[in-house]
PDB file of C-alpha atoms and ligand atoms in Angstrom:
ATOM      1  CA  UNK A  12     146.768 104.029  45.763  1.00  0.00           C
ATOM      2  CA  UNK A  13     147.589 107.931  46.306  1.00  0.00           C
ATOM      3  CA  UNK A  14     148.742 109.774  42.853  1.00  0.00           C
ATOM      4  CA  UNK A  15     152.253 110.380  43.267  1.00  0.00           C
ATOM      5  CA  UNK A  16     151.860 113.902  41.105  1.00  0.00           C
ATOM      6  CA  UNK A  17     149.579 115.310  43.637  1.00  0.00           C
ATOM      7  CA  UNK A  18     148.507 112.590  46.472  1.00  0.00           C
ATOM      8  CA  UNK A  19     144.692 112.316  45.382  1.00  0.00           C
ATOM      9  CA  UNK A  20     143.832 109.005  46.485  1.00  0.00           C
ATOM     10  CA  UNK A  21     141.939 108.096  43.951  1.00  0.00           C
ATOM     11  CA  UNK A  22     143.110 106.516  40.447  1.00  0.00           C
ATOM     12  CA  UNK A  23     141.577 104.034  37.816  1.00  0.00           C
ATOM     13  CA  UNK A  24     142.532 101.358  36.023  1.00  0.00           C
ATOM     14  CA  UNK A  25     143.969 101.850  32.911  1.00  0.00           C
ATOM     15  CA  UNK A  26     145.769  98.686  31.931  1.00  0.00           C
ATOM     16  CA  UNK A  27     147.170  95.882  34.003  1.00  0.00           C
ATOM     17  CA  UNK A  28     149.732  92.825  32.977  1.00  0.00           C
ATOM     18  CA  UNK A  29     151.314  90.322  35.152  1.00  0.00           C
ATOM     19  CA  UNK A  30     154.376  90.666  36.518  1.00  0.00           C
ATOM     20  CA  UNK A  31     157.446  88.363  35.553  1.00  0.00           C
ATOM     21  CA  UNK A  32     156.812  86.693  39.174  1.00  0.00           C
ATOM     22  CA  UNK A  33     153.191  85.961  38.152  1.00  0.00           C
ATOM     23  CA  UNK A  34     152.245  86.385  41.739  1.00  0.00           C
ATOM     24  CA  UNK A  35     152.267  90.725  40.956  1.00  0.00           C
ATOM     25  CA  UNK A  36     150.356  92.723  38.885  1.00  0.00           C
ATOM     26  CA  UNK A  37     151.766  95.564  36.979  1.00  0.00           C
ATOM     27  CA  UNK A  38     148.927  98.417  36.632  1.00  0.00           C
ATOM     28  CA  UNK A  39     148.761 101.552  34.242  1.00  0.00           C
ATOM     29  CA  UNK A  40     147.010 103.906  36.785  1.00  0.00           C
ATOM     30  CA  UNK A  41     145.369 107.164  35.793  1.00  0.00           C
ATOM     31  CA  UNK A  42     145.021 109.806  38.435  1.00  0.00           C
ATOM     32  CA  UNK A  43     141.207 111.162  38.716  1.00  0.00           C
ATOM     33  CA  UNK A  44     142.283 115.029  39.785  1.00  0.00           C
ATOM     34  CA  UNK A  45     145.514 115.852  37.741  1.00  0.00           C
ATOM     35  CA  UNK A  46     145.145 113.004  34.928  1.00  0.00           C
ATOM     36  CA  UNK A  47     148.589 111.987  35.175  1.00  0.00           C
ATOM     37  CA  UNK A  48     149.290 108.072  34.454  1.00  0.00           C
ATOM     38  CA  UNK A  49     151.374 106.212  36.847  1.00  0.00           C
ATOM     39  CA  UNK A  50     152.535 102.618  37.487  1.00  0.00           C
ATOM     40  CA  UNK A  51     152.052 100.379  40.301  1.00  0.00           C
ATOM     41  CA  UNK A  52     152.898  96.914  41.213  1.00  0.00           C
ATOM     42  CA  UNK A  53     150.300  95.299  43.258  1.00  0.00           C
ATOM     43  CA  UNK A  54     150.138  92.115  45.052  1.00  0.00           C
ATOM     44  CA  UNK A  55     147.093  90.909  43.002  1.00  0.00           C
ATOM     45  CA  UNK A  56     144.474  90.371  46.569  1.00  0.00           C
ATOM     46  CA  UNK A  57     144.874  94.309  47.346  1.00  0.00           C
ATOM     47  CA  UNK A  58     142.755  95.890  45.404  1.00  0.00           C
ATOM     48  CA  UNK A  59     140.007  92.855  43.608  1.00  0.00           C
ATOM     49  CA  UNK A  60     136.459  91.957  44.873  1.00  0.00           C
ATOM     50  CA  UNK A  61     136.114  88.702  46.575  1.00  0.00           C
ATOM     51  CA  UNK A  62     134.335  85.685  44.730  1.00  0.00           C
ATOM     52  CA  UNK A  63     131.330  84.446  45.572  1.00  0.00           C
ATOM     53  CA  UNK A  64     131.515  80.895  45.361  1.00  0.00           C
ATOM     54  CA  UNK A  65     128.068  78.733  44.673  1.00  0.00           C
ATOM     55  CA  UNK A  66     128.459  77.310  47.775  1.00  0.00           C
ATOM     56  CA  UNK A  67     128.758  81.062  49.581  1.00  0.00           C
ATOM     57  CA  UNK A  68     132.580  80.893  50.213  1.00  0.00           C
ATOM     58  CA  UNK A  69     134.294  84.014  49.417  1.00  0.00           C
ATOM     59  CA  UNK A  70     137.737  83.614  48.094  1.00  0.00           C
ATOM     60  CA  UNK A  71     139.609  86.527  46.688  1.00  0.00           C
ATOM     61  CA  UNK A  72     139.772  86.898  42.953  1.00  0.00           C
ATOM     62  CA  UNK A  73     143.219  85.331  41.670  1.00  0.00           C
ATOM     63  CA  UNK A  74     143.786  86.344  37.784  1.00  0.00           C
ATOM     64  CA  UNK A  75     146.673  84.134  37.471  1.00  0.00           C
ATOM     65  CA  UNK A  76     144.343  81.089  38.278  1.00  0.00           C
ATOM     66  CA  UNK A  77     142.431  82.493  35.530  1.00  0.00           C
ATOM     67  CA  UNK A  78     145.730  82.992  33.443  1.00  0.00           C
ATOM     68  CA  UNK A  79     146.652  79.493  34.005  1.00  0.00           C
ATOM     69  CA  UNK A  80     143.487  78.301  33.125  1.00  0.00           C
ATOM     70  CA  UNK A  81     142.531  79.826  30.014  1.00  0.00           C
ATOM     71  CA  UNK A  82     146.566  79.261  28.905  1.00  0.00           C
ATOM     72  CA  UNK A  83     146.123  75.384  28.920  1.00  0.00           C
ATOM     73  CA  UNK A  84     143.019  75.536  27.421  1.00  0.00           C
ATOM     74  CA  UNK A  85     144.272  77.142  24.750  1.00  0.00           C
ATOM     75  CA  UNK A  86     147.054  75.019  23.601  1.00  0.00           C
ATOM     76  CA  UNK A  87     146.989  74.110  19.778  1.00  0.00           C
ATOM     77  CA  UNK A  88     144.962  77.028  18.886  1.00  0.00           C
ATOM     78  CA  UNK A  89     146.783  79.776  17.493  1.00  0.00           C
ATOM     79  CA  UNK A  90     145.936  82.377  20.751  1.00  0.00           C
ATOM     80  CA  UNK A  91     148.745  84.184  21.599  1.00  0.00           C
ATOM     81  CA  UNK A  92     149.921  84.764  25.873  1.00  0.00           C
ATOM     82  CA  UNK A  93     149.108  88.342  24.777  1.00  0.00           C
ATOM     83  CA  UNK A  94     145.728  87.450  24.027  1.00  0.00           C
ATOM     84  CA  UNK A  95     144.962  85.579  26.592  1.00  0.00           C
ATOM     85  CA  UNK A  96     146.729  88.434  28.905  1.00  0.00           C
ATOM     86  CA  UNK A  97     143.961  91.079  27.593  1.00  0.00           C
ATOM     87  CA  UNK A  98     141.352  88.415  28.384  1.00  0.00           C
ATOM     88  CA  UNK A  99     142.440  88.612  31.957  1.00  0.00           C
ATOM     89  CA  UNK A 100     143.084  92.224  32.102  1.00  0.00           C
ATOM     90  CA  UNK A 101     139.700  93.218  30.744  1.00  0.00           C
ATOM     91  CA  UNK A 102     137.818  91.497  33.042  1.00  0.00           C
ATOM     92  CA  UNK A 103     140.055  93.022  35.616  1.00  0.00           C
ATOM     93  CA  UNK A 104     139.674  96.443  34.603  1.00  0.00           C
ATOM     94  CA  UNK A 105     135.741  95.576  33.986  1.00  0.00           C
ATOM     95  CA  UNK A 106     135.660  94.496  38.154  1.00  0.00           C
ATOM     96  CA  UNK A 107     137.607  97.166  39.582  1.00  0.00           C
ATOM     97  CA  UNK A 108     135.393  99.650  37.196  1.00  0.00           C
ATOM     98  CA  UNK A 109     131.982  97.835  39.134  1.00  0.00           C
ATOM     99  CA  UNK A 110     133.811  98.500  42.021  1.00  0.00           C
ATOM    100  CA  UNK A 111     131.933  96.583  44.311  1.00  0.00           C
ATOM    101  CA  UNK A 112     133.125  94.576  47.278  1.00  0.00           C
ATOM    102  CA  UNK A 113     132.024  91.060  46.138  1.00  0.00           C
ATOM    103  CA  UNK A 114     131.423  89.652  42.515  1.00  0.00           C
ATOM    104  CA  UNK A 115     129.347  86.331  41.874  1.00  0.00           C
ATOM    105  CA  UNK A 116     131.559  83.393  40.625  1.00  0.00           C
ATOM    106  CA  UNK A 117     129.302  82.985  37.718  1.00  0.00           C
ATOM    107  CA  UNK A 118     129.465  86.526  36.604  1.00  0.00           C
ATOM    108  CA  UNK A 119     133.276  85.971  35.840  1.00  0.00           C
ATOM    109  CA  UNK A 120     132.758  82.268  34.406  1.00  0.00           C
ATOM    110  CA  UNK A 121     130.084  84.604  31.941  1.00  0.00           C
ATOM    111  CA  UNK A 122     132.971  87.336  31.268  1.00  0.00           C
ATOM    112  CA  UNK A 123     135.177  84.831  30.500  1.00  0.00           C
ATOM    113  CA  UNK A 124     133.006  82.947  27.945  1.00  0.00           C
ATOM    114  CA  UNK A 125     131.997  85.988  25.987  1.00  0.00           C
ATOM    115  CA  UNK A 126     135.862  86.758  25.692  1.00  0.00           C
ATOM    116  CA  UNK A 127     136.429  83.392  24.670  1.00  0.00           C
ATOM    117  CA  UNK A 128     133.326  83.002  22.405  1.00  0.00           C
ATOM    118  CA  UNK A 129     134.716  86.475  20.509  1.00  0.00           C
ATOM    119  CA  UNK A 130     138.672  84.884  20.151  1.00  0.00           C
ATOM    120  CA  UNK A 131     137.853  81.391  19.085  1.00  0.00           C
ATOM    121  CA  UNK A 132     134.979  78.826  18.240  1.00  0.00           C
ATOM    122  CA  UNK A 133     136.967  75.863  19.267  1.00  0.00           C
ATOM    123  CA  UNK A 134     138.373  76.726  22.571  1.00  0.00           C
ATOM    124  CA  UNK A 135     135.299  78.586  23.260  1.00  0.00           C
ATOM    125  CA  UNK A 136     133.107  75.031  23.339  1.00  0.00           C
ATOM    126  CA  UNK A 137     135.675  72.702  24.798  1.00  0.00           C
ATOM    127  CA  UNK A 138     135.017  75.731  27.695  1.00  0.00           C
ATOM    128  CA  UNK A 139     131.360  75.975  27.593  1.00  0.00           C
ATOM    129  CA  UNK A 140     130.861  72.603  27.414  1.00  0.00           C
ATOM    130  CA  UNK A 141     132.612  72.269  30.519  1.00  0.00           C
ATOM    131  CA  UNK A 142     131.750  75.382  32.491  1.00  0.00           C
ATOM    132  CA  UNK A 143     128.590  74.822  31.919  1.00  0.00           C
ATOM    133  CA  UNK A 144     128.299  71.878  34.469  1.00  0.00           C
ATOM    134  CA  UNK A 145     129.648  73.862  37.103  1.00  0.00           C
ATOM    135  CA  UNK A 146     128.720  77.541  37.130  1.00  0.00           C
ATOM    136  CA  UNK A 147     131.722  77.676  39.047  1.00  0.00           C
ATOM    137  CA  UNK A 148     134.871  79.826  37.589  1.00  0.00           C
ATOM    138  CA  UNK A 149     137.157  78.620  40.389  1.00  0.00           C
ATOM    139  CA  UNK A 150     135.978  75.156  40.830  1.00  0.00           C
ATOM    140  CA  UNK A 151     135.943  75.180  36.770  1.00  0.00           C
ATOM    141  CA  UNK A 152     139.482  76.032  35.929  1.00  0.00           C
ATOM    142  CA  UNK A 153     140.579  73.058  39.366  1.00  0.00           C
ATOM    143  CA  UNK A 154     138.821  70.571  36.829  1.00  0.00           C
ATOM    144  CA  UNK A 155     140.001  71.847  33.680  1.00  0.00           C
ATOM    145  CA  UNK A 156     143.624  71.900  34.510  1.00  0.00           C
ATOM    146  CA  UNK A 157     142.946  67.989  35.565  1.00  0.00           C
ATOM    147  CA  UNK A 158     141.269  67.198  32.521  1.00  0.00           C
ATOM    148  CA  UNK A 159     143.783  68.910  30.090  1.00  0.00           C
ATOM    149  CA  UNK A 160     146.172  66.831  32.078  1.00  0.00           C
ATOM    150  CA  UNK A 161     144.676  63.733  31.300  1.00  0.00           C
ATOM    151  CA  UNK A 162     145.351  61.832  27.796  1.00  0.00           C
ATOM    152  CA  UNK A 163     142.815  62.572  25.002  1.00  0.00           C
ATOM    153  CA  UNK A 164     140.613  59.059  26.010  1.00  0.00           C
ATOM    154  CA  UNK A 165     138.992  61.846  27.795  1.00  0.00           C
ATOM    155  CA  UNK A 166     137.396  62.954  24.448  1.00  0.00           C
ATOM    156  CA  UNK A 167     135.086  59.787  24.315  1.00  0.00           C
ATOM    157  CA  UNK A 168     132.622  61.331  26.762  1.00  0.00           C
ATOM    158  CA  UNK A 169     130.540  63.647  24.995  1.00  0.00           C
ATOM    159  CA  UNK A 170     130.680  66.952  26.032  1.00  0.00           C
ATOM    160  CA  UNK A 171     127.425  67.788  24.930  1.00  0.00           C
ATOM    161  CA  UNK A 172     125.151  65.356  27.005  1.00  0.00           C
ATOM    162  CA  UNK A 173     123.565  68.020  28.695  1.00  0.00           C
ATOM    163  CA  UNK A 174     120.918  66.861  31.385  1.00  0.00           C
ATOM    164  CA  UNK A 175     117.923  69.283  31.494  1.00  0.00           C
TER     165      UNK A 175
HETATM  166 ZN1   ZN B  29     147.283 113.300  40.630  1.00  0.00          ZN
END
């Protein structure tokens, strides 16, 4: 992403949002030689580590999945879009800062929960409980977006039957 002040290549992150479209991301770029801040819009694969899946599989990191996700879980609690928009865009910003290749799938489920576990108690357990079964962030939000769909009967399994 070349500075268009002075063509250095290199820029960092200084605040992304999603794009009306949802499938672009907006991004505040700051150049590293002259300092001057710029704006991109970036087809969200181009410039995000892959995910490690548990399994091995690499898929590239999608922040709208995330978006999605953390939006439905949500609902009823008073967490703003904007809120959960900063969620995504810090750990954004925190995995293009790392700035390596690949990322672990449980190192953004992690990221995620802390965010969560700062915003608020209650969606923070109906996640953990949850996420916790499948150290998968990918594979997590699939199954949450099914079990939001589902009517609250869902509720009668405890949550918290943990097997050791
Ligand atoms: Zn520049």
């Amino acid at each position: 992403m070349k500075c268009p002040f002075c063509n250095h290549p290199e820029s960092k992150v200084v605040d992304s949002r999603l794009g009306k479209d949802k499938e672009t991301i907006r991004r505040r770029r700051e150049c590293l030689s002259c300092q001057k801040r710029f704006t991109t819009s970036e087809r969200t694969e181009d410039s995000l580590p892959l995910v490690v899946k548990k399994d091995g599989r690499r898929e590239t990191f999608n922040p709208i999945k995330i978006f999605n996700g953390l939006k439905k879980a949500c609902e009823k609690r008073p967490i703003s879009i904007d809120m959960i928009e900063k969620i995504v865009n810090r750990i954004e910003v925190y995995l293009q800062e790392k700035g390596e290749r690949e990322v672990k799938s449980s190192e953004i489920g992690e990221r995620v929960m802390e965010e969560l576990h700062r915003l608020d108690g209650v969606a923070y357990v109906r996640f953990a409980s949850v996420y916790r079964q499948f150290k998968d962030i990918q594979e997590f939000m699939d199954e949450l977006k099914e079990l939001l769909g589902n009517k609250e009967d869902t509720k009668k399994q405890s949550p918290s039957s943990k097997h050791p």
